[in-house]
PDB file of C-alpha atoms in Angstrom:
ATOM      1  CA  UNK A   1     -25.942   5.278   9.978  1.00  0.00           C
ATOM      2  CA  UNK A   2     -22.162   5.259   9.772  1.00  0.00           C
ATOM      3  CA  UNK A   3     -20.708   7.051   6.767  1.00  0.00           C
ATOM      4  CA  UNK A   4     -17.637   6.616   4.574  1.00  0.00           C
ATOM      5  CA  UNK A   5     -15.908   9.113   2.290  1.00  0.00           C
ATOM      6  CA  UNK A   6     -13.233   7.794  -0.099  1.00  0.00           C
ATOM      7  CA  UNK A   7     -10.842  10.335  -1.593  1.00  0.00           C
ATOM      8  CA  UNK A   8      -7.780   9.927  -3.781  1.00  0.00           C
ATOM      9  CA  UNK A   9      -4.380  11.554  -4.026  1.00  0.00           C
ATOM     10  CA  UNK A  10      -1.647  10.401  -6.395  1.00  0.00           C
ATOM     11  CA  UNK A  11      -2.791   6.891  -7.257  1.00  0.00           C
ATOM     12  CA  UNK A  12      -3.075   4.292 -10.002  1.00  0.00           C
ATOM     13  CA  UNK A  13      -6.517   3.239  -8.632  1.00  0.00           C
ATOM     14  CA  UNK A  14      -5.139  -0.213  -7.868  1.00  0.00           C
ATOM     15  CA  UNK A  15      -6.682  -0.374  -4.410  1.00  0.00           C
ATOM     16  CA  UNK A  16     -10.080   0.617  -5.775  1.00  0.00           C
ATOM     17  CA  UNK A  17      -9.841  -2.129  -8.399  1.00  0.00           C
ATOM     18  CA  UNK A  18      -8.870  -4.604  -5.696  1.00  0.00           C
ATOM     19  CA  UNK A  19     -11.753  -3.541  -3.453  1.00  0.00           C
ATOM     20  CA  UNK A  20     -14.269  -4.236  -6.212  1.00  0.00           C
ATOM     21  CA  UNK A  21     -13.232  -7.914  -5.951  1.00  0.00           C
ATOM     22  CA  UNK A  22     -14.189  -8.078  -2.276  1.00  0.00           C
ATOM     23  CA  UNK A  23     -16.202 -11.057  -1.111  1.00  0.00           C
ATOM     24  CA  UNK A  24     -17.889 -11.883   2.158  1.00  0.00           C
ATOM     25  CA  UNK A  25     -18.773  -9.070   2.453  1.00  0.00           C
ATOM     26  CA  UNK A  26     -18.791  -7.765  -1.074  1.00  0.00           C
ATOM     27  CA  UNK A  27     -18.370  -4.127  -2.010  1.00  0.00           C
ATOM     28  CA  UNK A  28     -22.158  -3.780  -2.249  1.00  0.00           C
ATOM     29  CA  UNK A  29     -22.804  -5.694   0.999  1.00  0.00           C
ATOM     30  CA  UNK A  30     -20.592  -3.383   3.037  1.00  0.00           C
ATOM     31  CA  UNK A  31     -22.328  -0.300   1.690  1.00  0.00           C
ATOM     32  CA  UNK A  32     -25.707  -1.645   2.731  1.00  0.00           C
ATOM     33  CA  UNK A  33     -24.415  -1.191   6.303  1.00  0.00           C
ATOM     34  CA  UNK A  34     -22.379   1.969   5.773  1.00  0.00           C
ATOM     35  CA  UNK A  35     -23.529   4.980   3.773  1.00  0.00           C
ATOM     36  CA  UNK A  36     -21.043   5.705   0.988  1.00  0.00           C
ATOM     37  CA  UNK A  37     -20.864   9.474   0.688  1.00  0.00           C
ATOM     38  CA  UNK A  38     -18.521   9.522  -2.284  1.00  0.00           C
ATOM     39  CA  UNK A  39     -16.058   7.393  -4.209  1.00  0.00           C
ATOM     40  CA  UNK A  40     -14.209   8.921  -7.200  1.00  0.00           C
ATOM     41  CA  UNK A  41     -14.612   5.819  -9.365  1.00  0.00           C
ATOM     42  CA  UNK A  42     -18.251   5.084  -8.551  1.00  0.00           C
ATOM     43  CA  UNK A  43     -20.107   8.251  -7.598  1.00  0.00           C
ATOM     44  CA  UNK A  44     -21.458  10.165 -10.575  1.00  0.00           C
ATOM     45  CA  UNK A  45     -24.212  12.471  -9.290  1.00  0.00           C
ATOM     46  CA  UNK A  46     -22.734  13.506  -5.942  1.00  0.00           C
ATOM     47  CA  UNK A  47     -20.883  16.807  -5.547  1.00  0.00           C
ATOM     48  CA  UNK A  48     -17.680  16.087  -3.608  1.00  0.00           C
ATOM     49  CA  UNK A  49     -16.974  19.730  -2.793  1.00  0.00           C
ATOM     50  CA  UNK A  50     -20.481  20.169  -1.343  1.00  0.00           C
ATOM     51  CA  UNK A  51     -20.110  16.962   0.694  1.00  0.00           C
ATOM     52  CA  UNK A  52     -16.809  18.217   2.126  1.00  0.00           C
ATOM     53  CA  UNK A  53     -18.392  21.578   2.936  1.00  0.00           C
ATOM     54  CA  UNK A  54     -21.351  19.864   4.675  1.00  0.00           C
ATOM     55  CA  UNK A  55     -18.949  17.758   6.743  1.00  0.00           C
ATOM     56  CA  UNK A  56     -16.902  20.763   7.828  1.00  0.00           C
ATOM     57  CA  UNK A  57     -20.153  22.568   8.762  1.00  0.00           C
ATOM     58  CA  UNK A  58     -21.285  19.511  10.769  1.00  0.00           C
ATOM     59  CA  UNK A  59     -24.301  18.936   8.508  1.00  0.00           C
ATOM     60  CA  UNK A  60     -22.964  15.425   7.776  1.00  0.00           C
ATOM     61  CA  UNK A  61     -21.137  13.269  10.325  1.00  0.00           C
ATOM     62  CA  UNK A  62     -18.117  11.428   8.971  1.00  0.00           C
ATOM     63  CA  UNK A  63     -17.257   8.017  10.409  1.00  0.00           C
ATOM     64  CA  UNK A  64     -14.623   6.735   7.982  1.00  0.00           C
ATOM     65  CA  UNK A  65     -12.336   8.903   5.871  1.00  0.00           C
ATOM     66  CA  UNK A  66     -10.539   6.552   3.482  1.00  0.00           C
ATOM     67  CA  UNK A  67      -7.568   7.904   1.553  1.00  0.00           C
ATOM     68  CA  UNK A  68      -6.037   6.175  -1.469  1.00  0.00           C
ATOM     69  CA  UNK A  69      -2.851   7.534  -3.012  1.00  0.00           C
ATOM     70  CA  UNK A  70       0.101   9.654  -1.933  1.00  0.00           C
ATOM     71  CA  UNK A  71      -0.370  13.172  -0.608  1.00  0.00           C
ATOM     72  CA  UNK A  72       1.031  16.386  -2.061  1.00  0.00           C
ATOM     73  CA  UNK A  73       0.436  20.069  -1.519  1.00  0.00           C
ATOM     74  CA  UNK A  74       1.358  20.741  -5.138  1.00  0.00           C
ATOM     75  CA  UNK A  75      -1.881  21.423  -7.059  1.00  0.00           C
ATOM     76  CA  UNK A  76      -0.123  20.863 -10.362  1.00  0.00           C
ATOM     77  CA  UNK A  77       0.136  17.180  -9.455  1.00  0.00           C
ATOM     78  CA  UNK A  78      -3.205  16.597  -7.713  1.00  0.00           C
ATOM     79  CA  UNK A  79      -6.180  18.824  -7.024  1.00  0.00           C
ATOM     80  CA  UNK A  80      -9.864  18.553  -6.107  1.00  0.00           C
ATOM     81  CA  UNK A  81     -11.639  21.661  -7.331  1.00  0.00           C
ATOM     82  CA  UNK A  82      -9.551  24.579  -6.087  1.00  0.00           C
ATOM     83  CA  UNK A  83      -7.950  22.525  -3.333  1.00  0.00           C
ATOM     84  CA  UNK A  84      -4.891  20.308  -3.141  1.00  0.00           C
ATOM     85  CA  UNK A  85      -5.424  16.839  -1.706  1.00  0.00           C
ATOM     86  CA  UNK A  86      -3.428  17.998   1.344  1.00  0.00           C
ATOM     87  CA  UNK A  87      -5.852  20.900   1.897  1.00  0.00           C
ATOM     88  CA  UNK A  88      -8.851  18.541   1.651  1.00  0.00           C
ATOM     89  CA  UNK A  89      -7.384  16.249   4.301  1.00  0.00           C
ATOM     90  CA  UNK A  90      -6.585  19.224   6.511  1.00  0.00           C
ATOM     91  CA  UNK A  91     -10.266  20.249   6.377  1.00  0.00           C
ATOM     92  CA  UNK A  92     -11.518  16.752   7.230  1.00  0.00           C
ATOM     93  CA  UNK A  93      -8.923  15.355   9.619  1.00  0.00           C
ATOM     94  CA  UNK A  94     -10.666  16.522  12.792  1.00  0.00           C
ATOM     95  CA  UNK A  95     -14.144  15.563  11.571  1.00  0.00           C
ATOM     96  CA  UNK A  96     -13.585  11.841  10.935  1.00  0.00           C
ATOM     97  CA  UNK A  97     -13.939   9.167  13.600  1.00  0.00           C
ATOM     98  CA  UNK A  98     -11.353   7.073  11.756  1.00  0.00           C
ATOM     99  CA  UNK A  99      -8.877   7.824   8.982  1.00  0.00           C
ATOM    100  CA  UNK A 100      -7.752   4.811   6.978  1.00  0.00           C
ATOM    101  CA  UNK A 101      -4.851   4.903   4.518  1.00  0.00           C
ATOM    102  CA  UNK A 102      -5.410   2.223   1.873  1.00  0.00           C
ATOM    103  CA  UNK A 103      -2.339   1.051  -0.018  1.00  0.00           C
ATOM    104  CA  UNK A 104       1.339   1.822   0.281  1.00  0.00           C
ATOM    105  CA  UNK A 105       1.041   5.255  -1.352  1.00  0.00           C
ATOM    106  CA  UNK A 106      -1.320   6.667   1.277  1.00  0.00           C
ATOM    107  CA  UNK A 107       0.513   4.803   4.041  1.00  0.00           C
ATOM    108  CA  UNK A 108       4.161   5.499   3.233  1.00  0.00           C
ATOM    109  CA  UNK A 109       4.351   7.695   0.124  1.00  0.00           C
ATOM    110  CA  UNK A 110       5.544   4.752  -1.973  1.00  0.00           C
ATOM    111  CA  UNK A 111       6.605   5.199  -5.622  1.00  0.00           C
ATOM    112  CA  UNK A 112       5.199   8.764  -6.081  1.00  0.00           C
ATOM    113  CA  UNK A 113       7.403   9.876  -3.164  1.00  0.00           C
ATOM    114  CA  UNK A 114      10.398   9.141  -5.408  1.00  0.00           C
ATOM    115  CA  UNK A 115       9.352  11.742  -8.001  1.00  0.00           C
ATOM    116  CA  UNK A 116      12.274  14.050  -8.724  1.00  0.00           C
ATOM    117  CA  UNK A 117       9.857  16.564 -10.256  1.00  0.00           C
ATOM    118  CA  UNK A 118       7.875  16.897  -7.022  1.00  0.00           C
ATOM    119  CA  UNK A 119       9.710  16.443  -3.752  1.00  0.00           C
ATOM    120  CA  UNK A 120       6.578  17.291  -1.771  1.00  0.00           C
ATOM    121  CA  UNK A 121       4.989  13.820  -1.794  1.00  0.00           C
ATOM    122  CA  UNK A 122       4.345  11.911   1.430  1.00  0.00           C
ATOM    123  CA  UNK A 123       2.021   9.404   3.060  1.00  0.00           C
ATOM    124  CA  UNK A 124      -0.650  10.493   5.508  1.00  0.00           C
ATOM    125  CA  UNK A 125       1.527  10.049   8.588  1.00  0.00           C
ATOM    126  CA  UNK A 126       4.729   8.488   7.206  1.00  0.00           C
ATOM    127  CA  UNK A 127       7.279   9.033   4.489  1.00  0.00           C
ATOM    128  CA  UNK A 128       8.875   5.613   4.142  1.00  0.00           C
ATOM    129  CA  UNK A 129      10.353   4.776   7.588  1.00  0.00           C
ATOM    130  CA  UNK A 130       9.975   8.224   9.090  1.00  0.00           C
ATOM    131  CA  UNK A 131       6.895   9.611  10.780  1.00  0.00           C
ATOM    132  CA  UNK A 132       7.096  12.772   8.704  1.00  0.00           C
ATOM    133  CA  UNK A 133       3.967  12.495   6.602  1.00  0.00           C
ATOM    134  CA  UNK A 134       1.300  15.161   6.118  1.00  0.00           C
ATOM    135  CA  UNK A 135      -0.147  14.745   9.608  1.00  0.00           C
ATOM    136  CA  UNK A 136       1.936  15.196  12.780  1.00  0.00           C
ATOM    137  CA  UNK A 137       3.548  12.127  14.401  1.00  0.00           C
ATOM    138  CA  UNK A 138       1.226  12.311  17.416  1.00  0.00           C
ATOM    139  CA  UNK A 139      -1.952  12.962  15.411  1.00  0.00           C
ATOM    140  CA  UNK A 140      -5.015  10.955  16.423  1.00  0.00           C
ATOM    141  CA  UNK A 141      -8.577  11.041  15.185  1.00  0.00           C
ATOM    142  CA  UNK A 142     -11.670  11.570  17.339  1.00  0.00           C
ATOM    143  CA  UNK A 143     -11.727   7.835  18.064  1.00  0.00           C
ATOM    144  CA  UNK A 144      -8.239   7.965  19.578  1.00  0.00           C
ATOM    145  CA  UNK A 145      -6.583   5.989  16.770  1.00  0.00           C
ATOM    146  CA  UNK A 146      -3.767   7.364  14.609  1.00  0.00           C
ATOM    147  CA  UNK A 147      -4.122   6.976  10.851  1.00  0.00           C
ATOM    148  CA  UNK A 148      -4.742   3.253  10.362  1.00  0.00           C
ATOM    149  CA  UNK A 149      -2.465   1.992   7.592  1.00  0.00           C
ATOM    150  CA  UNK A 150      -3.595  -0.889   5.394  1.00  0.00           C
ATOM    151  CA  UNK A 151      -0.437  -1.215   3.354  1.00  0.00           C
ATOM    152  CA  UNK A 152       0.079  -3.101   0.092  1.00  0.00           C
ATOM    153  CA  UNK A 153       0.526  -2.399  -3.577  1.00  0.00           C
ATOM    154  CA  UNK A 154      -2.342  -3.046  -3.874  1.00  0.00           C
ATOM    155  CA  UNK A 155      -4.161  -4.124  -0.708  1.00  0.00           C
ATOM    156  CA  UNK A 156      -6.050  -7.400  -0.623  1.00  0.00           C
ATOM    157  CA  UNK A 157      -9.775  -6.507  -0.414  1.00  0.00           C
ATOM    158  CA  UNK A 158     -10.250  -8.803   2.590  1.00  0.00           C
ATOM    159  CA  UNK A 159      -7.681  -6.776   4.575  1.00  0.00           C
ATOM    160  CA  UNK A 160      -9.811  -3.659   4.113  1.00  0.00           C
ATOM    161  CA  UNK A 161     -13.089  -5.443   4.835  1.00  0.00           C
ATOM    162  CA  UNK A 162     -11.770  -7.076   8.018  1.00  0.00           C
ATOM    163  CA  UNK A 163     -10.543  -3.726   9.288  1.00  0.00           C
ATOM    164  CA  UNK A 164     -13.663  -1.749   8.448  1.00  0.00           C
ATOM    165  CA  UNK A 165     -15.941  -4.427   9.954  1.00  0.00           C
ATOM    166  CA  UNK A 166     -13.916  -4.530  13.174  1.00  0.00           C
ATOM    167  CA  UNK A 167     -14.281  -0.765  13.509  1.00  0.00           C
ATOM    168  CA  UNK A 168     -17.939  -0.872  12.473  1.00  0.00           C
ATOM    169  CA  UNK A 169     -18.703  -3.326  15.290  1.00  0.00           C
ATOM    170  CA  UNK A 170     -16.510  -1.310  17.678  1.00  0.00           C
ATOM    171  CA  UNK A 171     -13.966  -4.104  18.166  1.00  0.00           C
ATOM    172  CA  UNK A 172     -10.532  -2.926  19.339  1.00  0.00           C
ATOM    173  CA  UNK A 173      -7.711  -2.922  16.797  1.00  0.00           C
ATOM    174  CA  UNK A 174      -4.151  -3.636  17.879  1.00  0.00           C
ATOM    175  CA  UNK A 175      -1.723  -1.796  15.610  1.00  0.00           C
ATOM    176  CA  UNK A 176       1.914  -2.626  14.899  1.00  0.00           C
ATOM    177  CA  UNK A 177       4.853  -0.207  14.863  1.00  0.00           C
ATOM    178  CA  UNK A 178       3.701   1.206  11.496  1.00  0.00           C
ATOM    179  CA  UNK A 179       0.043   1.556  12.539  1.00  0.00           C
ATOM    180  CA  UNK A 180      -1.067  -1.517  10.593  1.00  0.00           C
ATOM    181  CA  UNK A 181      -3.719  -3.867  12.099  1.00  0.00           C
ATOM    182  CA  UNK A 182      -1.726  -6.595  13.796  1.00  0.00           C
ATOM    183  CA  UNK A 183      -4.388  -9.224  13.118  1.00  0.00           C
ATOM    184  CA  UNK A 184      -3.466  -8.924   9.420  1.00  0.00           C
ATOM    185  CA  UNK A 185       0.185  -7.883   9.434  1.00  0.00           C
ATOM    186  CA  UNK A 186       1.483 -10.219  12.152  1.00  0.00           C
ATOM    187  CA  UNK A 187       1.869 -12.895   9.468  1.00  0.00           C
ATOM    188  CA  UNK A 188       4.547 -13.245   6.796  1.00  0.00           C
ATOM    189  CA  UNK A 189       4.068 -14.530   3.230  1.00  0.00           C
ATOM    190  CA  UNK A 190       6.493 -17.223   4.405  1.00  0.00           C
ATOM    191  CA  UNK A 191       3.702 -18.505   6.672  1.00  0.00           C
ATOM    192  CA  UNK A 192       1.689 -20.919   4.576  1.00  0.00           C
ATOM    193  CA  UNK A 193       4.066 -20.790   1.597  1.00  0.00           C
ATOM    194  CA  UNK A 194       3.924 -24.121  -0.234  1.00  0.00           C
ATOM    195  CA  UNK A 195       7.688 -23.823  -0.884  1.00  0.00           C
ATOM    196  CA  UNK A 196       8.647 -24.072   2.786  1.00  0.00           C
ATOM    197  CA  UNK A 197       9.974 -27.611   2.335  1.00  0.00           C
ATOM    198  CA  UNK A 198      12.485 -26.244  -0.199  1.00  0.00           C
ATOM    199  CA  UNK A 199      13.359 -23.360   2.133  1.00  0.00           C
ATOM    200  CA  UNK A 200      14.039 -25.765   4.995  1.00  0.00           C
ATOM    201  CA  UNK A 201      16.375 -27.923   2.877  1.00  0.00           C
ATOM    202  CA  UNK A 202      17.949 -24.963   1.037  1.00  0.00           C
ATOM    203  CA  UNK A 203      16.927 -26.194  -2.373  1.00  0.00           C
ATOM    204  CA  UNK A 204      16.842 -23.006  -4.414  1.00  0.00           C
ATOM    205  CA  UNK A 205      15.002 -22.128  -7.596  1.00  0.00           C
ATOM    206  CA  UNK A 206      17.010 -20.564 -10.410  1.00  0.00           C
ATOM    207  CA  UNK A 207      14.080 -19.480 -12.602  1.00  0.00           C
ATOM    208  CA  UNK A 208      10.605 -17.992 -12.266  1.00  0.00           C
ATOM    209  CA  UNK A 209       7.387 -19.953 -12.693  1.00  0.00           C
ATOM    210  CA  UNK A 210       8.577 -23.380 -11.584  1.00  0.00           C
ATOM    211  CA  UNK A 211       6.682 -25.426  -9.017  1.00  0.00           C
ATOM    212  CA  UNK A 212       9.862 -26.511  -7.267  1.00  0.00           C
ATOM    213  CA  UNK A 213      12.484 -24.623  -5.301  1.00  0.00           C
ATOM    214  CA  UNK A 214      12.622 -21.754  -2.833  1.00  0.00           C
ATOM    215  CA  UNK A 215      12.685 -18.233  -4.288  1.00  0.00           C
ATOM    216  CA  UNK A 216      14.544 -16.614  -1.385  1.00  0.00           C
ATOM    217  CA  UNK A 217      18.250 -17.206  -1.987  1.00  0.00           C
ATOM    218  CA  UNK A 218      18.566 -16.403  -5.705  1.00  0.00           C
ATOM    219  CA  UNK A 219      15.438 -14.585  -6.888  1.00  0.00           C
ATOM    220  CA  UNK A 220      14.966 -11.856  -4.285  1.00  0.00           C
ATOM    221  CA  UNK A 221      11.899 -13.235  -2.525  1.00  0.00           C
ATOM    222  CA  UNK A 222      11.018 -11.088   0.510  1.00  0.00           C
ATOM    223  CA  UNK A 223       8.483 -13.565   1.900  1.00  0.00           C
ATOM    224  CA  UNK A 224      10.460 -14.272   5.111  1.00  0.00           C
ATOM    225  CA  UNK A 225      10.961 -10.521   5.735  1.00  0.00           C
ATOM    226  CA  UNK A 226       7.567  -9.017   4.884  1.00  0.00           C
ATOM    227  CA  UNK A 227       4.489  -8.501   7.014  1.00  0.00           C
ATOM    228  CA  UNK A 228       1.474  -9.703   5.006  1.00  0.00           C
ATOM    229  CA  UNK A 229      -0.848 -12.735   5.067  1.00  0.00           C
ATOM    230  CA  UNK A 230      -0.638 -13.429   1.308  1.00  0.00           C
ATOM    231  CA  UNK A 231      -0.362 -17.206   1.792  1.00  0.00           C
ATOM    232  CA  UNK A 232      -3.093 -17.339   4.433  1.00  0.00           C
ATOM    233  CA  UNK A 233      -5.629 -15.075   2.693  1.00  0.00           C
ATOM    234  CA  UNK A 234      -5.150 -16.069  -0.937  1.00  0.00           C
ATOM    235  CA  UNK A 235      -5.739 -13.685  -3.831  1.00  0.00           C
ATOM    236  CA  UNK A 236      -8.966 -14.438  -5.676  1.00  0.00           C
ATOM    237  CA  UNK A 237      -9.265 -17.318  -3.175  1.00  0.00           C
ATOM    238  CA  UNK A 238      -6.817 -19.154  -5.432  1.00  0.00           C
ATOM    239  CA  UNK A 239      -3.154 -18.222  -5.323  1.00  0.00           C
ATOM    240  CA  UNK A 240      -0.305 -15.935  -4.345  1.00  0.00           C
ATOM    241  CA  UNK A 241       2.906 -14.742  -5.961  1.00  0.00           C
ATOM    242  CA  UNK A 242       5.069 -17.468  -4.435  1.00  0.00           C
ATOM    243  CA  UNK A 243       2.556 -20.174  -5.311  1.00  0.00           C
ATOM    244  CA  UNK A 244       2.771 -19.048  -8.936  1.00  0.00           C
ATOM    245  CA  UNK A 245       6.588 -19.062  -8.916  1.00  0.00           C
ATOM    246  CA  UNK A 246       6.980 -15.313  -8.520  1.00  0.00           C
ATOM    247  CA  UNK A 247       9.036 -13.875  -5.617  1.00  0.00           C
ATOM    248  CA  UNK A 248       7.301 -11.802  -2.954  1.00  0.00           C
ATOM    249  CA  UNK A 249       8.307  -8.166  -3.607  1.00  0.00           C
ATOM    250  CA  UNK A 250       7.621  -6.959  -0.064  1.00  0.00           C
ATOM    251  CA  UNK A 251       4.977  -4.499  -1.271  1.00  0.00           C
ATOM    252  CA  UNK A 252       3.364  -4.074   2.153  1.00  0.00           C
ATOM    253  CA  UNK A 253       6.536  -2.708   3.707  1.00  0.00           C
ATOM    254  CA  UNK A 254       7.488   0.957   4.218  1.00  0.00           C
ATOM    255  CA  UNK A 255      10.626   0.590   2.074  1.00  0.00           C
ATOM    256  CA  UNK A 256       8.999  -1.269  -0.826  1.00  0.00           C
ATOM    257  CA  UNK A 257      10.112   1.007  -3.721  1.00  0.00           C
ATOM    258  CA  UNK A 258      13.618   1.658  -2.398  1.00  0.00           C
ATOM    259  CA  UNK A 259      15.163  -1.564  -3.736  1.00  0.00           C
ATOM    260  CA  UNK A 260      17.464  -1.459  -6.757  1.00  0.00           C
ATOM    261  CA  UNK A 261      16.569  -4.893  -8.100  1.00  0.00           C
ATOM    262  CA  UNK A 262      13.379  -6.683  -7.076  1.00  0.00           C
ATOM    263  CA  UNK A 263      14.567 -10.034  -8.398  1.00  0.00           C
ATOM    264  CA  UNK A 264      17.982 -10.262  -6.805  1.00  0.00           C
ATOM    265  CA  UNK A 265      19.028 -11.425  -3.348  1.00  0.00           C
ATOM    266  CA  UNK A 266      22.070  -9.375  -2.420  1.00  0.00           C
ATOM    267  CA  UNK A 267      24.802 -11.450  -0.780  1.00  0.00           C
ATOM    268  CA  UNK A 268      28.179 -11.033   0.824  1.00  0.00           C
ATOM    269  CA  UNK A 269      30.463 -14.064   0.477  1.00  0.00           C
ATOM    270  CA  UNK A 270      27.409 -16.163  -0.353  1.00  0.00           C
ATOM    271  CA  UNK A 271      25.438 -14.988   2.697  1.00  0.00           C
ATOM    272  CA  UNK A 272      22.229 -12.965   2.117  1.00  0.00           C
ATOM    273  CA  UNK A 273      22.529  -9.387   3.346  1.00  0.00           C
ATOM    274  CA  UNK A 274      19.062  -9.788   4.865  1.00  0.00           C
ATOM    275  CA  UNK A 275      18.088 -13.054   6.530  1.00  0.00           C
ATOM    276  CA  UNK A 276      14.570 -14.138   7.629  1.00  0.00           C
ATOM    277  CA  UNK A 277      12.990 -12.124  10.440  1.00  0.00           C
ATOM    278  CA  UNK A 278      13.891 -13.448  13.869  1.00  0.00           C
ATOM    279  CA  UNK A 279      16.917 -15.393  12.609  1.00  0.00           C
ATOM    280  CA  UNK A 280      20.516 -14.291  13.188  1.00  0.00           C
ATOM    281  CA  UNK A 281      23.021 -14.611  10.359  1.00  0.00           C
ATOM    282  CA  UNK A 282      24.950 -17.077  12.473  1.00  0.00           C
ATOM    283  CA  UNK A 283      21.860 -19.245  12.917  1.00  0.00           C
ATOM    284  CA  UNK A 284      21.033 -18.959   9.195  1.00  0.00           C
ATOM    285  CA  UNK A 285      24.524 -20.102   8.196  1.00  0.00           C
ATOM    286  CA  UNK A 286      24.444 -23.006  10.660  1.00  0.00           C
ATOM    287  CA  UNK A 287      20.988 -24.224   9.628  1.00  0.00           C
ATOM    288  CA  UNK A 288      21.831 -23.872   5.926  1.00  0.00           C
ATOM    289  CA  UNK A 289      25.045 -25.891   6.373  1.00  0.00           C
ATOM    290  CA  UNK A 290      23.249 -28.666   8.234  1.00  0.00           C
ATOM    291  CA  UNK A 291      20.398 -28.834   5.700  1.00  0.00           C
ATOM    292  CA  UNK A 292      22.722 -28.999   2.708  1.00  0.00           C
ATOM    293  CA  UNK A 293      24.995 -31.609   4.274  1.00  0.00           C
ATOM    294  CA  UNK A 294      22.128 -33.930   5.252  1.00  0.00           C
ATOM    295  CA  UNK A 295      20.283 -33.538   1.908  1.00  0.00           C
ATOM    296  CA  UNK A 296      16.686 -34.394   1.153  1.00  0.00           C
ATOM    297  CA  UNK A 297      16.561 -36.344  -2.108  1.00  0.00           C
ATOM    298  CA  UNK A 298      12.847 -35.658  -2.581  1.00  0.00           C
ATOM    299  CA  UNK A 299      13.262 -31.903  -2.979  1.00  0.00           C
ATOM    300  CA  UNK A 300      15.923 -32.378  -5.653  1.00  0.00           C
ATOM    301  CA  UNK A 301      13.409 -33.991  -8.032  1.00  0.00           C
ATOM    302  CA  UNK A 302      10.624 -32.535 -10.146  1.00  0.00           C
ATOM    303  CA  UNK A 303       7.379 -32.952  -8.210  1.00  0.00           C
ATOM    304  CA  UNK A 304       5.974 -35.267 -10.882  1.00  0.00           C
ATOM    305  CA  UNK A 305       8.964 -37.571 -10.361  1.00  0.00           C
ATOM    306  CA  UNK A 306       8.648 -37.906  -6.582  1.00  0.00           C
ATOM    307  CA  UNK A 307       7.195 -40.991  -4.877  1.00  0.00           C
TER     308      UNK A 307
END
């Protein structure tokens, strides 16, 4: 039976909380197929140190090593028994068939990597854009994959389940430039956003929480620049940030915590500093000018007032 060990570094437990909401399969369904060796929030009787020792002595085979949270060698910030989280990963890295980083902290270091009090915080294989995480840039597990990053703050539970099931059934995973499964991260929140009509006609929202208007130009929405399927795989099967009138914060990207203001679209002479992926600034300016000059009267009304 395949096995899974879940360990945590510097984390808020957000990805664990998200995983408990998994459906089809549920958290309990998946662990009827895979033996859960240990999870910090669920396991109560198991001895993690003994499990790690048994794995290193080849008494237990380890299929999936799942890591939640940023990594540090500083035991004052994170320790498991007498070991730092970095030492634990060093003991297990060559034993696991697959290593999966869940969440932006384990993937890219994220907010803990900004600590001024501890400059030794990284992701498993990355620190933000650079491949200078705990493990070497060319590191690969026994299966031949690098660390598989499921980024997000937090992850959607379906992203984890899709990935783990693909690996369980030995289906090949295509990874993007940041080692994220392409099947999940080839989409943008812009895909499937119910505000696309407003985006096309450059009708912008000025406030949060409204049904009308695009959130890109004024409110800092990163939907057209972020790799995530948030409007194709809805949260709680119901909604997403942009559907609720909240800008996408780009939390699946390597540079998520490096912004100064999450709710501002920086502009130069009225032109956004960053334009949608795949679009040149020249094309953006041209399309915006055409859309505004032709006008769509429907998108200027409250939805309840439209025909």
